[in-house]
mmCIF file of the N, C-alpha and C atoms, coordinates in Angstrom:
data_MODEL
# 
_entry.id   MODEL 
# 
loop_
_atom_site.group_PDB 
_atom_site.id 
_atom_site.type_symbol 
_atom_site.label_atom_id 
_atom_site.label_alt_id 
_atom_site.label_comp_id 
_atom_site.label_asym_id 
_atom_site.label_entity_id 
_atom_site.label_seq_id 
_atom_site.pdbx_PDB_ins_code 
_atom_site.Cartn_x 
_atom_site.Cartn_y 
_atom_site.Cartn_z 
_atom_site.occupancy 
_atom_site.B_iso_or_equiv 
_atom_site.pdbx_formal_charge 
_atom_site.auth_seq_id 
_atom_site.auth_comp_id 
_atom_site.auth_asym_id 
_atom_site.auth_atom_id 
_atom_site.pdbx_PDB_model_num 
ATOM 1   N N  . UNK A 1 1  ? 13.917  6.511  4.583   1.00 0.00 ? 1  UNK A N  1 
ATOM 2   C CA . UNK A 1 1  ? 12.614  6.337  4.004   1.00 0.00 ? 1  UNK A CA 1 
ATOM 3   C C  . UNK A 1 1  ? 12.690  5.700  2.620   1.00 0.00 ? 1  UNK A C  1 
ATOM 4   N N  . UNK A 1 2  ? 13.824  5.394  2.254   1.00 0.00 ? 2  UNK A N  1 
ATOM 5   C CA . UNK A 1 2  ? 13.931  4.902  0.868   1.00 0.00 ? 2  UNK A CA 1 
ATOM 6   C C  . UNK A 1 2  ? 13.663  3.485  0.712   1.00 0.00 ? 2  UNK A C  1 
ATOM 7   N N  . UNK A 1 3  ? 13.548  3.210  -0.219  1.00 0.00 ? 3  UNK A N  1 
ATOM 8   C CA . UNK A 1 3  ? 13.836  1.036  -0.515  1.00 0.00 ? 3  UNK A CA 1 
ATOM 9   C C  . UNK A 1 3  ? 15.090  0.823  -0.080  1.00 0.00 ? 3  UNK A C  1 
ATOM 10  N N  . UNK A 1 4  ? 14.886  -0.194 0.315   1.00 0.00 ? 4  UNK A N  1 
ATOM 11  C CA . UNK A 1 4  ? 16.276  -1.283 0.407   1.00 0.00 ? 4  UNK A CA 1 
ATOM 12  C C  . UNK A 1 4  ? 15.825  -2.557 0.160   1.00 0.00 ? 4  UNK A C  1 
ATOM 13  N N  . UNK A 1 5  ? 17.008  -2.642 -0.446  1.00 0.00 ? 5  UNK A N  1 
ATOM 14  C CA . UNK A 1 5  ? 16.566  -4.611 -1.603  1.00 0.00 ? 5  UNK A CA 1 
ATOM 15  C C  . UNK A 1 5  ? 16.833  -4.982 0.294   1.00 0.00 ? 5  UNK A C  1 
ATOM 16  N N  . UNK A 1 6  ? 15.831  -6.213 -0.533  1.00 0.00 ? 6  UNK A N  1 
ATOM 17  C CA . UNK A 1 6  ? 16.319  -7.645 0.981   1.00 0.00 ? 6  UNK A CA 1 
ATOM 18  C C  . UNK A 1 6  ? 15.338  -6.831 2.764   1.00 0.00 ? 6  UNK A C  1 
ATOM 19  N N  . UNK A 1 7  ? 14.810  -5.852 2.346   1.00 0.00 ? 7  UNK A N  1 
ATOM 20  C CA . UNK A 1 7  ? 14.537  -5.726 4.169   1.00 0.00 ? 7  UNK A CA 1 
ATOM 21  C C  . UNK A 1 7  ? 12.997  -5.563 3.770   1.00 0.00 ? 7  UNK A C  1 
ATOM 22  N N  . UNK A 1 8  ? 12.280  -5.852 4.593   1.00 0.00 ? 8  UNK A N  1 
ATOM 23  C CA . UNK A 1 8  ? 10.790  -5.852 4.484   1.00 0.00 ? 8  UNK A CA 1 
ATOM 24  C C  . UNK A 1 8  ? 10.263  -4.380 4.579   1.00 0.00 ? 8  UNK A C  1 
ATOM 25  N N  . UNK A 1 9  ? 9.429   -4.255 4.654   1.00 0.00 ? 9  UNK A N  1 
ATOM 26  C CA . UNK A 1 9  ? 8.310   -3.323 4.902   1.00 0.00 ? 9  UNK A CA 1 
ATOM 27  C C  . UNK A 1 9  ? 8.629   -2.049 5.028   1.00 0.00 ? 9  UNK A C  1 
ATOM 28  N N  . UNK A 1 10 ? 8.646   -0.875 5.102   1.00 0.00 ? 10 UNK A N  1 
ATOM 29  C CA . UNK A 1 10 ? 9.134   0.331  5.820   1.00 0.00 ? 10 UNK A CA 1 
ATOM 30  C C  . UNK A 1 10 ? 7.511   0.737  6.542   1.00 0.00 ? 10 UNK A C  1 
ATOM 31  N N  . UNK A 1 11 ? 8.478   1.358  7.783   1.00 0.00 ? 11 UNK A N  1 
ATOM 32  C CA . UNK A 1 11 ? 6.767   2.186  8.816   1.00 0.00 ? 11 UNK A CA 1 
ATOM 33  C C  . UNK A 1 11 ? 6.133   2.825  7.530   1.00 0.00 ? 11 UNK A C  1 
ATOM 34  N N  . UNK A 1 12 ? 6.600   3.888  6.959   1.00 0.00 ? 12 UNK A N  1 
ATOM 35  C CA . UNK A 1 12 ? 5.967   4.772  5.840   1.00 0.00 ? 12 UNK A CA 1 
ATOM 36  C C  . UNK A 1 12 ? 4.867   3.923  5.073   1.00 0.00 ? 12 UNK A C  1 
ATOM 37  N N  . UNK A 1 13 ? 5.508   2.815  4.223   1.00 0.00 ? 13 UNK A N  1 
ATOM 38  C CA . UNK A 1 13 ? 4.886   2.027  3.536   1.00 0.00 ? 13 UNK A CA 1 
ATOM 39  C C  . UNK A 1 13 ? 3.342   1.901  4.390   1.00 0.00 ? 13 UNK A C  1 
ATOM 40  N N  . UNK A 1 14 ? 3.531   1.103  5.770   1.00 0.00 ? 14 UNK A N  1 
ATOM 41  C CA . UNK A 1 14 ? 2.578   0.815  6.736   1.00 0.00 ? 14 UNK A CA 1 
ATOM 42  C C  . UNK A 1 14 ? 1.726   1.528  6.571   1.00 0.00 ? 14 UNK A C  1 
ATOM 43  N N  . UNK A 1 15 ? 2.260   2.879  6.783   1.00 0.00 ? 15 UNK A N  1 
ATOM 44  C CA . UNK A 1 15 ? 1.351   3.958  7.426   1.00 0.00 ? 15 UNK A CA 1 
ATOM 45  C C  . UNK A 1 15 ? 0.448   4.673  5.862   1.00 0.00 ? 15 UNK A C  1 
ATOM 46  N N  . UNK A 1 16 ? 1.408   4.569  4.988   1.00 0.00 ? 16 UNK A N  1 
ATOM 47  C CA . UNK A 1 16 ? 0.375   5.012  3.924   1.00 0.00 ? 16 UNK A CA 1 
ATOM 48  C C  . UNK A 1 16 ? -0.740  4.000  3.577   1.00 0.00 ? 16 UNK A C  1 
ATOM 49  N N  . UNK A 1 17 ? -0.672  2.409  3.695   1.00 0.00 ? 17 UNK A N  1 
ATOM 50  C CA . UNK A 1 17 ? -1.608  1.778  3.662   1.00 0.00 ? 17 UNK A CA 1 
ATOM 51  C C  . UNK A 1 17 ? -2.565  1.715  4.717   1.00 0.00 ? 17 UNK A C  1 
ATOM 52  N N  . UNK A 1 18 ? -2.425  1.821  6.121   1.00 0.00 ? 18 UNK A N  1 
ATOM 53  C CA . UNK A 1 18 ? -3.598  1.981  6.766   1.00 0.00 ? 18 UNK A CA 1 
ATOM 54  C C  . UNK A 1 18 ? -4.393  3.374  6.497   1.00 0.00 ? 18 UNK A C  1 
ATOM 55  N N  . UNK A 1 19 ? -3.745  4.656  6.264   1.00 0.00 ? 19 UNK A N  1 
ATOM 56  C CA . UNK A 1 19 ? -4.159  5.636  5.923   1.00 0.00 ? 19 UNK A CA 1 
ATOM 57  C C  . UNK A 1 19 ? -5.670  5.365  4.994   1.00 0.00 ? 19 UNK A C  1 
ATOM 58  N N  . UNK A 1 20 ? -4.725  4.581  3.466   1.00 0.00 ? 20 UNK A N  1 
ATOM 59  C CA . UNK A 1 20 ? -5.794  4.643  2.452   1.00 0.00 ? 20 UNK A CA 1 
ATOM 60  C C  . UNK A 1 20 ? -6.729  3.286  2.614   1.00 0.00 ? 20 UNK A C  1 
ATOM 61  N N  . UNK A 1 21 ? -6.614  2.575  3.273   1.00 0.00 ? 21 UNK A N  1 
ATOM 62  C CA . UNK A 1 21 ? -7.795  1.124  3.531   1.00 0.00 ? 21 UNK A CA 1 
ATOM 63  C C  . UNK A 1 21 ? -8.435  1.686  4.527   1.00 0.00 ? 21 UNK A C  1 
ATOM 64  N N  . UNK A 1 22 ? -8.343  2.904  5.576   1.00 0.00 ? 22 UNK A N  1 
ATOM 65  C CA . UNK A 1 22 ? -9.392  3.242  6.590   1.00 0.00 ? 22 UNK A CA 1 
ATOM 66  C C  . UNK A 1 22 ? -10.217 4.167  5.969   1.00 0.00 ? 22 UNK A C  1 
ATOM 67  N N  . UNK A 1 23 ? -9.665  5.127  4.808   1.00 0.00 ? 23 UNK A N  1 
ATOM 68  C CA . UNK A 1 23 ? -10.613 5.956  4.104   1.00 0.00 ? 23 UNK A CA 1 
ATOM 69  C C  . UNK A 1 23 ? -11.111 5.032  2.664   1.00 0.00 ? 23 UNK A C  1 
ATOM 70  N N  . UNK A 1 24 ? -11.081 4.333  2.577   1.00 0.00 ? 24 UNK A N  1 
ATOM 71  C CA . UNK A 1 24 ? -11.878 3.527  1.500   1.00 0.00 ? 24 UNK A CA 1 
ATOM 72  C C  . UNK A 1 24 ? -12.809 2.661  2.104   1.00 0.00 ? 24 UNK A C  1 
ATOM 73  N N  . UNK A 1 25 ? -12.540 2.045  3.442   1.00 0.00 ? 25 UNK A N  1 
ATOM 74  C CA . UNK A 1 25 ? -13.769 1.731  4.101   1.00 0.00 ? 25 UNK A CA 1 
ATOM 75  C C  . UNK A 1 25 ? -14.649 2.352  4.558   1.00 0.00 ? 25 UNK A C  1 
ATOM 76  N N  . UNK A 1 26 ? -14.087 3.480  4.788   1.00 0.00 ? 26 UNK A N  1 
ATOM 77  C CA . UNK A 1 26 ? -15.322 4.503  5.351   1.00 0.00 ? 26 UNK A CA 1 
ATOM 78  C C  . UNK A 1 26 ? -16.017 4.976  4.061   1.00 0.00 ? 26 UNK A C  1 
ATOM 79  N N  . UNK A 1 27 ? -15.595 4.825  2.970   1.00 0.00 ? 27 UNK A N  1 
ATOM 80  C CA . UNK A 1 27 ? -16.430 5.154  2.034   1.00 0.00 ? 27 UNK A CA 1 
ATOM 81  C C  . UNK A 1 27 ? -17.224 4.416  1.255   1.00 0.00 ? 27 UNK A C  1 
ATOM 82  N N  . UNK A 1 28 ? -16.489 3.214  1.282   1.00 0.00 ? 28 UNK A N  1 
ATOM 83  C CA . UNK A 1 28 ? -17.455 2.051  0.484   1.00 0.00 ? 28 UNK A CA 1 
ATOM 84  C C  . UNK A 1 28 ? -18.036 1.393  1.284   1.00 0.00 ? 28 UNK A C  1 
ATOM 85  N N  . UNK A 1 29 ? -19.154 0.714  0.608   1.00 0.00 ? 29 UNK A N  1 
ATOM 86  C CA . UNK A 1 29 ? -20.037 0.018  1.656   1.00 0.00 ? 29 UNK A CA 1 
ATOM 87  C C  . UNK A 1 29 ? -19.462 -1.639 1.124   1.00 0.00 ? 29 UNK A C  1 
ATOM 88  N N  . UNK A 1 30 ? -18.784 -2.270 0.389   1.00 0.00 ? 30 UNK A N  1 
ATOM 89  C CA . UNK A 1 30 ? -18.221 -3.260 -0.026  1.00 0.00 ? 30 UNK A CA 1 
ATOM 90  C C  . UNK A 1 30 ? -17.320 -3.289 0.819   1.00 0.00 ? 30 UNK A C  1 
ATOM 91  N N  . UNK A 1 31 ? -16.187 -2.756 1.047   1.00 0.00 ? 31 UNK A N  1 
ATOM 92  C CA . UNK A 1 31 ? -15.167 -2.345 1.755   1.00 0.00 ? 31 UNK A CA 1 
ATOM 93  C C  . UNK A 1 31 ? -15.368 -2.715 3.022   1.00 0.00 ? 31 UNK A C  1 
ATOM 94  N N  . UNK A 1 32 ? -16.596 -1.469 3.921   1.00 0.00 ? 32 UNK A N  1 
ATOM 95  C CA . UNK A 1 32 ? -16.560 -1.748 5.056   1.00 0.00 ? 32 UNK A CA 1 
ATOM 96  C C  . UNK A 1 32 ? -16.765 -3.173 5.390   1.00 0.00 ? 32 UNK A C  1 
ATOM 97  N N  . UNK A 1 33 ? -17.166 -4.287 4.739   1.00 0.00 ? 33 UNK A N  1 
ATOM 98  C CA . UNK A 1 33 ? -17.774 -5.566 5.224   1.00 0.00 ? 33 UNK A CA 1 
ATOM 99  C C  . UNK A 1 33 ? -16.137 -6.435 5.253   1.00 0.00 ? 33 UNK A C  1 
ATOM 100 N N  . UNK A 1 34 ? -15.387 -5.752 4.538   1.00 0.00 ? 34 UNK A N  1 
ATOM 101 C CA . UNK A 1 34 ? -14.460 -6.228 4.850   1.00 0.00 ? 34 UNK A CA 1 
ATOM 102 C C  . UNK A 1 34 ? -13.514 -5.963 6.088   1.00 0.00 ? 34 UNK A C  1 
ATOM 103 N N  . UNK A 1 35 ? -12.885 -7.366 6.567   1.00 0.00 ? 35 UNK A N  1 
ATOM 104 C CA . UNK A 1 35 ? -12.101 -6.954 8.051   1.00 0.00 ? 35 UNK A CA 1 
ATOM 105 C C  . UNK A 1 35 ? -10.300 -6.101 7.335   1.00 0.00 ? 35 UNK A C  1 
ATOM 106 N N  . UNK A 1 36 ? -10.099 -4.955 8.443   1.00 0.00 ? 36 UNK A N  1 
ATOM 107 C CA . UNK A 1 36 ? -9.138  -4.004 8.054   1.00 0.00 ? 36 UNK A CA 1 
ATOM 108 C C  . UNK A 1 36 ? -7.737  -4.830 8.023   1.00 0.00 ? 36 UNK A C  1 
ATOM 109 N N  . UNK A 1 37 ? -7.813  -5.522 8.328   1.00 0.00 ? 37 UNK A N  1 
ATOM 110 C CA . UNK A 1 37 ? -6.314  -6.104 8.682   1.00 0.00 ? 37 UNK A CA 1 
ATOM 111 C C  . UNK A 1 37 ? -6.843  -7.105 7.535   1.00 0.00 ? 37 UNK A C  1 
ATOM 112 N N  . UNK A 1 38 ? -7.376  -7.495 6.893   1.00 0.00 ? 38 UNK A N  1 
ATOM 113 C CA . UNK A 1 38 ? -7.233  -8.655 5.654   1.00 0.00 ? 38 UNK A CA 1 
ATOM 114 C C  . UNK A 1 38 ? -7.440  -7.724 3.918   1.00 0.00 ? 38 UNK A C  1 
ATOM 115 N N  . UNK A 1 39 ? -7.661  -6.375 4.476   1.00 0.00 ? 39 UNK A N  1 
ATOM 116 C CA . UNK A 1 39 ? -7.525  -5.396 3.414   1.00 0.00 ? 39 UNK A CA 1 
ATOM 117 C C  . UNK A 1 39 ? -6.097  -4.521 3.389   1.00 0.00 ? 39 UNK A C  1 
ATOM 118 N N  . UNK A 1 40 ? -5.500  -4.702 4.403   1.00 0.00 ? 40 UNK A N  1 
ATOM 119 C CA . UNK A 1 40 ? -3.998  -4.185 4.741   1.00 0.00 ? 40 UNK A CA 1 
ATOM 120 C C  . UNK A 1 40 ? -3.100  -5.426 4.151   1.00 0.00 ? 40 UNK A C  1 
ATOM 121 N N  . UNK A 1 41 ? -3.150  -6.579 4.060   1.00 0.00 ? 41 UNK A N  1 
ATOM 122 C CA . UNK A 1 41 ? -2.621  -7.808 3.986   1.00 0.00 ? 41 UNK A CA 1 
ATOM 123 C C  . UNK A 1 41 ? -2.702  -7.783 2.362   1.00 0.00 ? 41 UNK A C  1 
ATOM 124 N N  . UNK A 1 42 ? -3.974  -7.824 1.584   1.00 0.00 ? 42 UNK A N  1 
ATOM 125 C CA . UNK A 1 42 ? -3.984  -8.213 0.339   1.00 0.00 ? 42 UNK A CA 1 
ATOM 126 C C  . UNK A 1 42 ? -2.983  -6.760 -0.122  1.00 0.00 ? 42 UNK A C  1 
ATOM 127 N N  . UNK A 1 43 ? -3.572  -5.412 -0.020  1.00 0.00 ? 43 UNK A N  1 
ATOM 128 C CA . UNK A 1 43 ? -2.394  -4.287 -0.265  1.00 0.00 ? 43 UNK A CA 1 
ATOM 129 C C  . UNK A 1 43 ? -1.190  -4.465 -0.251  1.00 0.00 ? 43 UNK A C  1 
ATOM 130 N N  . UNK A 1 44 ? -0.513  -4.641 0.945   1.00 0.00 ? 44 UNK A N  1 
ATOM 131 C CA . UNK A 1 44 ? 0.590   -4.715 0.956   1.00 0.00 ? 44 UNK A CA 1 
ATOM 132 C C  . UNK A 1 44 ? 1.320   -5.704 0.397   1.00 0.00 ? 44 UNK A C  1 
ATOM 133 N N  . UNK A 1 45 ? 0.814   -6.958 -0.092  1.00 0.00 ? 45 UNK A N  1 
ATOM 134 C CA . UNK A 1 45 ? 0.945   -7.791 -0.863  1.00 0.00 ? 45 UNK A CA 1 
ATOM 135 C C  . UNK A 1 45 ? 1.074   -7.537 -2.146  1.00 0.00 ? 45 UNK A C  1 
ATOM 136 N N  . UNK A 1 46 ? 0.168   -6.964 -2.649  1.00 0.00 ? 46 UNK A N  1 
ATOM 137 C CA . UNK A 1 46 ? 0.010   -6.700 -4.186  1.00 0.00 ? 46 UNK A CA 1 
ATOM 138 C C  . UNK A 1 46 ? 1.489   -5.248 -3.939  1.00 0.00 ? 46 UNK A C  1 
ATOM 139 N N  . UNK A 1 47 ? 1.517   -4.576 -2.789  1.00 0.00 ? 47 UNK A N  1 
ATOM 140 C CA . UNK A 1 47 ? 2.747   -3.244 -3.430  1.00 0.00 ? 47 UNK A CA 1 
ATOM 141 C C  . UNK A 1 47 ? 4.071   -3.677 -3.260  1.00 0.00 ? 47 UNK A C  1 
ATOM 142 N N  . UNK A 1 48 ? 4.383   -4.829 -2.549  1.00 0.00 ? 48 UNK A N  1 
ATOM 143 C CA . UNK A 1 48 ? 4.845   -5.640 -2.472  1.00 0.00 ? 48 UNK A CA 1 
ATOM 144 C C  . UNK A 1 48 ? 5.813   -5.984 -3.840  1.00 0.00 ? 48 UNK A C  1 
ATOM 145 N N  . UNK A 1 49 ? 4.944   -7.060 -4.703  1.00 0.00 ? 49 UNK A N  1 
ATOM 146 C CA . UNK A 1 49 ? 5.092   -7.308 -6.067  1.00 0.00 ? 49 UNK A CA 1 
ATOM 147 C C  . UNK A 1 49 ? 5.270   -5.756 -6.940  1.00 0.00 ? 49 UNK A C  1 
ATOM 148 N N  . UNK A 1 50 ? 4.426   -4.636 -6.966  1.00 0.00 ? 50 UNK A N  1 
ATOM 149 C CA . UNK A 1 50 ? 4.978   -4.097 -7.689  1.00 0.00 ? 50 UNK A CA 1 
ATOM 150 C C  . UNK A 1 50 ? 6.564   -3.181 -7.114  1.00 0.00 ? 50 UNK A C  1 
ATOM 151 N N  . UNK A 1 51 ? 6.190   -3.277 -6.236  1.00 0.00 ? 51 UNK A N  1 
ATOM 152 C CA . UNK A 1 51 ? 8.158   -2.693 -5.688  1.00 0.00 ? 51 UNK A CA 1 
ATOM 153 C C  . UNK A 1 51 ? 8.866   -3.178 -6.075  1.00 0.00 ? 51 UNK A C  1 
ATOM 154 N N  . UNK A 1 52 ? 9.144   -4.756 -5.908  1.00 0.00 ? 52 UNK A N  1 
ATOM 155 C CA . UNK A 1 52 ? 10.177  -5.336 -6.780  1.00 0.00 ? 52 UNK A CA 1 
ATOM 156 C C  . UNK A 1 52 ? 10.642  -5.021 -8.444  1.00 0.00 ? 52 UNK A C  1 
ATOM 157 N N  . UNK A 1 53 ? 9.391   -4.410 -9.374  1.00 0.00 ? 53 UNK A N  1 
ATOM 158 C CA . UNK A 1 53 ? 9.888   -3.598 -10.517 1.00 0.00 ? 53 UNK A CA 1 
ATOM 159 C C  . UNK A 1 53 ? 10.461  -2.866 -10.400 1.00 0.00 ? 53 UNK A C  1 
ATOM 160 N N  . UNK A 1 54 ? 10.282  -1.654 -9.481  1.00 0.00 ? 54 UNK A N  1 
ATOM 161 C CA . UNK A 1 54 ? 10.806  -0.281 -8.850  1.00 0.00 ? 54 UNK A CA 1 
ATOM 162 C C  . UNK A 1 54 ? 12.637  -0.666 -8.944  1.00 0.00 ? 54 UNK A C  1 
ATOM 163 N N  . UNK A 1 55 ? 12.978  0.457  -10.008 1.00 0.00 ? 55 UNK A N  1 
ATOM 164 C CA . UNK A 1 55 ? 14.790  0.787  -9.480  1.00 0.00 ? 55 UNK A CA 1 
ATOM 165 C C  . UNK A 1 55 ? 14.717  1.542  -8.298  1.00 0.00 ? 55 UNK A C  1 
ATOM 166 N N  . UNK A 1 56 ? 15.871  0.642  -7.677  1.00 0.00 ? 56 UNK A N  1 
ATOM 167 C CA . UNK A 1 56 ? 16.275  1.428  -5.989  1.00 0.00 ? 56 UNK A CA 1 
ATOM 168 C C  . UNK A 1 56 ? 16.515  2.927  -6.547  1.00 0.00 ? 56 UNK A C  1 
ATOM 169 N N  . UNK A 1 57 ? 16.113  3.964  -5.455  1.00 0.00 ? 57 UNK A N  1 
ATOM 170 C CA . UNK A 1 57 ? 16.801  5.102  -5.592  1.00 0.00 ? 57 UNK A CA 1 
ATOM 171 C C  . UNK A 1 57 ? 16.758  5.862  -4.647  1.00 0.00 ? 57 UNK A C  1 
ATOM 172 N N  . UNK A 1 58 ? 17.608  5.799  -3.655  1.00 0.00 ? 58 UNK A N  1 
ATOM 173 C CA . UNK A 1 58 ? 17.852  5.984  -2.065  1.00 0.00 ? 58 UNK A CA 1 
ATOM 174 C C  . UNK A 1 58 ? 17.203  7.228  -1.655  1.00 0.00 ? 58 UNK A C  1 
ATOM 175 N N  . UNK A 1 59 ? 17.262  8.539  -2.707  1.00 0.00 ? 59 UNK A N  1 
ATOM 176 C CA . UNK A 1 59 ? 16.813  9.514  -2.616  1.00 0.00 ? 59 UNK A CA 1 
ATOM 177 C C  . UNK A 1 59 ? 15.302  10.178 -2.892  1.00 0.00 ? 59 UNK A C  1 
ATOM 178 N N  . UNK A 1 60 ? 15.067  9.077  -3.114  1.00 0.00 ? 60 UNK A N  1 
ATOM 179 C CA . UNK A 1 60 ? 13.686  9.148  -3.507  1.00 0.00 ? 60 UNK A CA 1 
ATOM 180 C C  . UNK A 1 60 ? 12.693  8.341  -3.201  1.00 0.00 ? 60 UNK A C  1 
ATOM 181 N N  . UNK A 1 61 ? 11.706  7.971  -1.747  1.00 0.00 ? 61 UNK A N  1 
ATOM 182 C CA . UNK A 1 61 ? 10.767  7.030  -1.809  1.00 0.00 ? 61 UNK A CA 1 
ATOM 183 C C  . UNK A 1 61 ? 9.716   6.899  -2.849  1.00 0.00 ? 61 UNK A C  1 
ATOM 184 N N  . UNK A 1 62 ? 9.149   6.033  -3.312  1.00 0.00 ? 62 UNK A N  1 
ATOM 185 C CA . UNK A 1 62 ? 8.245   6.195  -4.021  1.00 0.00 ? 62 UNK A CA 1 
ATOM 186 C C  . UNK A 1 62 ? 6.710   6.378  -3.378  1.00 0.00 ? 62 UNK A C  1 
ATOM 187 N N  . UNK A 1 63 ? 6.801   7.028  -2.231  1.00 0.00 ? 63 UNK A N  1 
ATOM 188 C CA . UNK A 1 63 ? 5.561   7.760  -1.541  1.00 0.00 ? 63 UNK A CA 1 
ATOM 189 C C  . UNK A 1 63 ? 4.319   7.558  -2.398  1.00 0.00 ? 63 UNK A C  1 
ATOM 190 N N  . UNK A 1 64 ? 4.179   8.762  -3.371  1.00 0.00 ? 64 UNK A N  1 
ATOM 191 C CA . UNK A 1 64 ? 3.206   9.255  -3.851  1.00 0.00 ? 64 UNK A CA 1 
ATOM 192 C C  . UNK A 1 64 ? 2.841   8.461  -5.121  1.00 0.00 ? 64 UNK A C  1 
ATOM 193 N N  . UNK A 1 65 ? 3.478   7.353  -5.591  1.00 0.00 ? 65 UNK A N  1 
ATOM 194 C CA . UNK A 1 65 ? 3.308   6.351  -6.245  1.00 0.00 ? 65 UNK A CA 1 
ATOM 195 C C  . UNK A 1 65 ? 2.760   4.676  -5.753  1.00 0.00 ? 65 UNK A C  1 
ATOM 196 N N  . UNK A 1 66 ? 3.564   4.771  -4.452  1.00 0.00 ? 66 UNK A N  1 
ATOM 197 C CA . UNK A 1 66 ? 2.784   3.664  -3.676  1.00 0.00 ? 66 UNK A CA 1 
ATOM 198 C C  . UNK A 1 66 ? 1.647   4.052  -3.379  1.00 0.00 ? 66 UNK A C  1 
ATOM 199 N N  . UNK A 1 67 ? 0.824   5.179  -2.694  1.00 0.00 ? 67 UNK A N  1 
ATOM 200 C CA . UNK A 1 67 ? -0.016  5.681  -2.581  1.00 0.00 ? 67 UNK A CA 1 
ATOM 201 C C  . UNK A 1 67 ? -1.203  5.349  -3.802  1.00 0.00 ? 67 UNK A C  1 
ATOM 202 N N  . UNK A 1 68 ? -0.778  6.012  -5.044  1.00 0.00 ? 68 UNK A N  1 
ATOM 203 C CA . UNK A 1 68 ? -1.843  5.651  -6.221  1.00 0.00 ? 68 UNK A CA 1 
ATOM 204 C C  . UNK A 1 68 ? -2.107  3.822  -6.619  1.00 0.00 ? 68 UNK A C  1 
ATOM 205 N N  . UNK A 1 69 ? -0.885  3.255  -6.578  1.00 0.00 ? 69 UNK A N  1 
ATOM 206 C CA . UNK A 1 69 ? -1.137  2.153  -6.563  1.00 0.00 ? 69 UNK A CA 1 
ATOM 207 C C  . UNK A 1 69 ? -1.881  1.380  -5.199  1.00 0.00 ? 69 UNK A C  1 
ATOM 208 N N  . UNK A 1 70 ? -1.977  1.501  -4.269  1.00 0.00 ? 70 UNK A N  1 
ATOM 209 C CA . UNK A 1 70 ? -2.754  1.245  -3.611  1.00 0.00 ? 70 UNK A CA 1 
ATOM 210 C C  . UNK A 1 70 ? -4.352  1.732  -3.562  1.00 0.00 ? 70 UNK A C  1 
ATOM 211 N N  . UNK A 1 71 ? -4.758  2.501  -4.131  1.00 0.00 ? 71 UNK A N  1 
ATOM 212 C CA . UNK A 1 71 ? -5.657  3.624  -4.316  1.00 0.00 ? 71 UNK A CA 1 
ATOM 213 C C  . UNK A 1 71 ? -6.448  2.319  -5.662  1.00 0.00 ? 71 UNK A C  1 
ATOM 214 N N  . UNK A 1 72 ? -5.544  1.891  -6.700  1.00 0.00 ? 72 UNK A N  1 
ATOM 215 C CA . UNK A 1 72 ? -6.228  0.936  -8.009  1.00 0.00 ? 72 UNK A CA 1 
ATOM 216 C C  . UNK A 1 72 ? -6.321  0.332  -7.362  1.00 0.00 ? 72 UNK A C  1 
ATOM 217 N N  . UNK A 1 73 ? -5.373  -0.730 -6.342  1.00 0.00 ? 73 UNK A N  1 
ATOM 218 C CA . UNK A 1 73 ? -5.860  -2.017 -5.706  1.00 0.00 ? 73 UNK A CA 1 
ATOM 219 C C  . UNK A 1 73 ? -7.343  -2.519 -4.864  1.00 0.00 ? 73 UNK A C  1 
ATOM 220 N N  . UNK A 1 74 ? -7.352  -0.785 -4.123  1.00 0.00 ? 74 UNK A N  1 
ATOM 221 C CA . UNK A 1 74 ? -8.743  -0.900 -3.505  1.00 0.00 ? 74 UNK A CA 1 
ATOM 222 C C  . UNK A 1 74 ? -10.040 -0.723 -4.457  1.00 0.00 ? 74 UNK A C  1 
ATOM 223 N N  . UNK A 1 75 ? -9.645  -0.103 -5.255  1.00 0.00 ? 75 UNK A N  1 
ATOM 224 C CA . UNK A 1 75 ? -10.544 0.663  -6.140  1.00 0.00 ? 75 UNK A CA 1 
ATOM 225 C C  . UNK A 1 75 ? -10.913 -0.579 -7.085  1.00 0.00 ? 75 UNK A C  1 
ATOM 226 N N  . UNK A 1 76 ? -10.315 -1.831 -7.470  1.00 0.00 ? 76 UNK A N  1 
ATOM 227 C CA . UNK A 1 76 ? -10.297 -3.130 -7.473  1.00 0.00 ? 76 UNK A CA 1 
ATOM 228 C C  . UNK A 1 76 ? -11.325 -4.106 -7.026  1.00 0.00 ? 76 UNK A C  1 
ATOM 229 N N  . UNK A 1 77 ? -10.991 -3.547 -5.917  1.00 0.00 ? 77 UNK A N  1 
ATOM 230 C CA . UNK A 1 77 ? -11.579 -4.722 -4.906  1.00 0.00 ? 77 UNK A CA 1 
ATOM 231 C C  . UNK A 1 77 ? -12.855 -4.681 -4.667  1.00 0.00 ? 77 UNK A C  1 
# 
């Protein structure tokens, strides 16, 4: 469940972003007009860029930090 330089995506990553773009559409009415898969795309994009700041640390995903940062991105949008 950790980072690894050089490999894309992790399921986790995935799954915490559809998590928080299906409950921000259901709550915003801006949101909902947007299509889910082009609100999963800009997210994961933007956590994307900030991961690459992130020091690796095998023992530790940054779960509950990707989480909040995705949380400003929508909260953004």
């Amino acid at each position: 469940m950790a980072l690894k330089a050089g490999e894309g995506l992790q399921r986790w990553e995935i799954a915490v972003t559809k998590k928080l773009v299906g409950e921000y559409r259901r709550r915003s009415r801006s949101l909902a007009r947007e299509e889910f898969d082009d609100l999963m795309q800009e997210c994961l994009a933007h956590w994307i860029v900030v991961r690459r700041r992130l020091p690796p640390d095998p023992d530790a995903p940054p779960v509950a930090y990707m989480a909040q940062v995705i949380r400003n991105k929508l909260t953004d949008l």
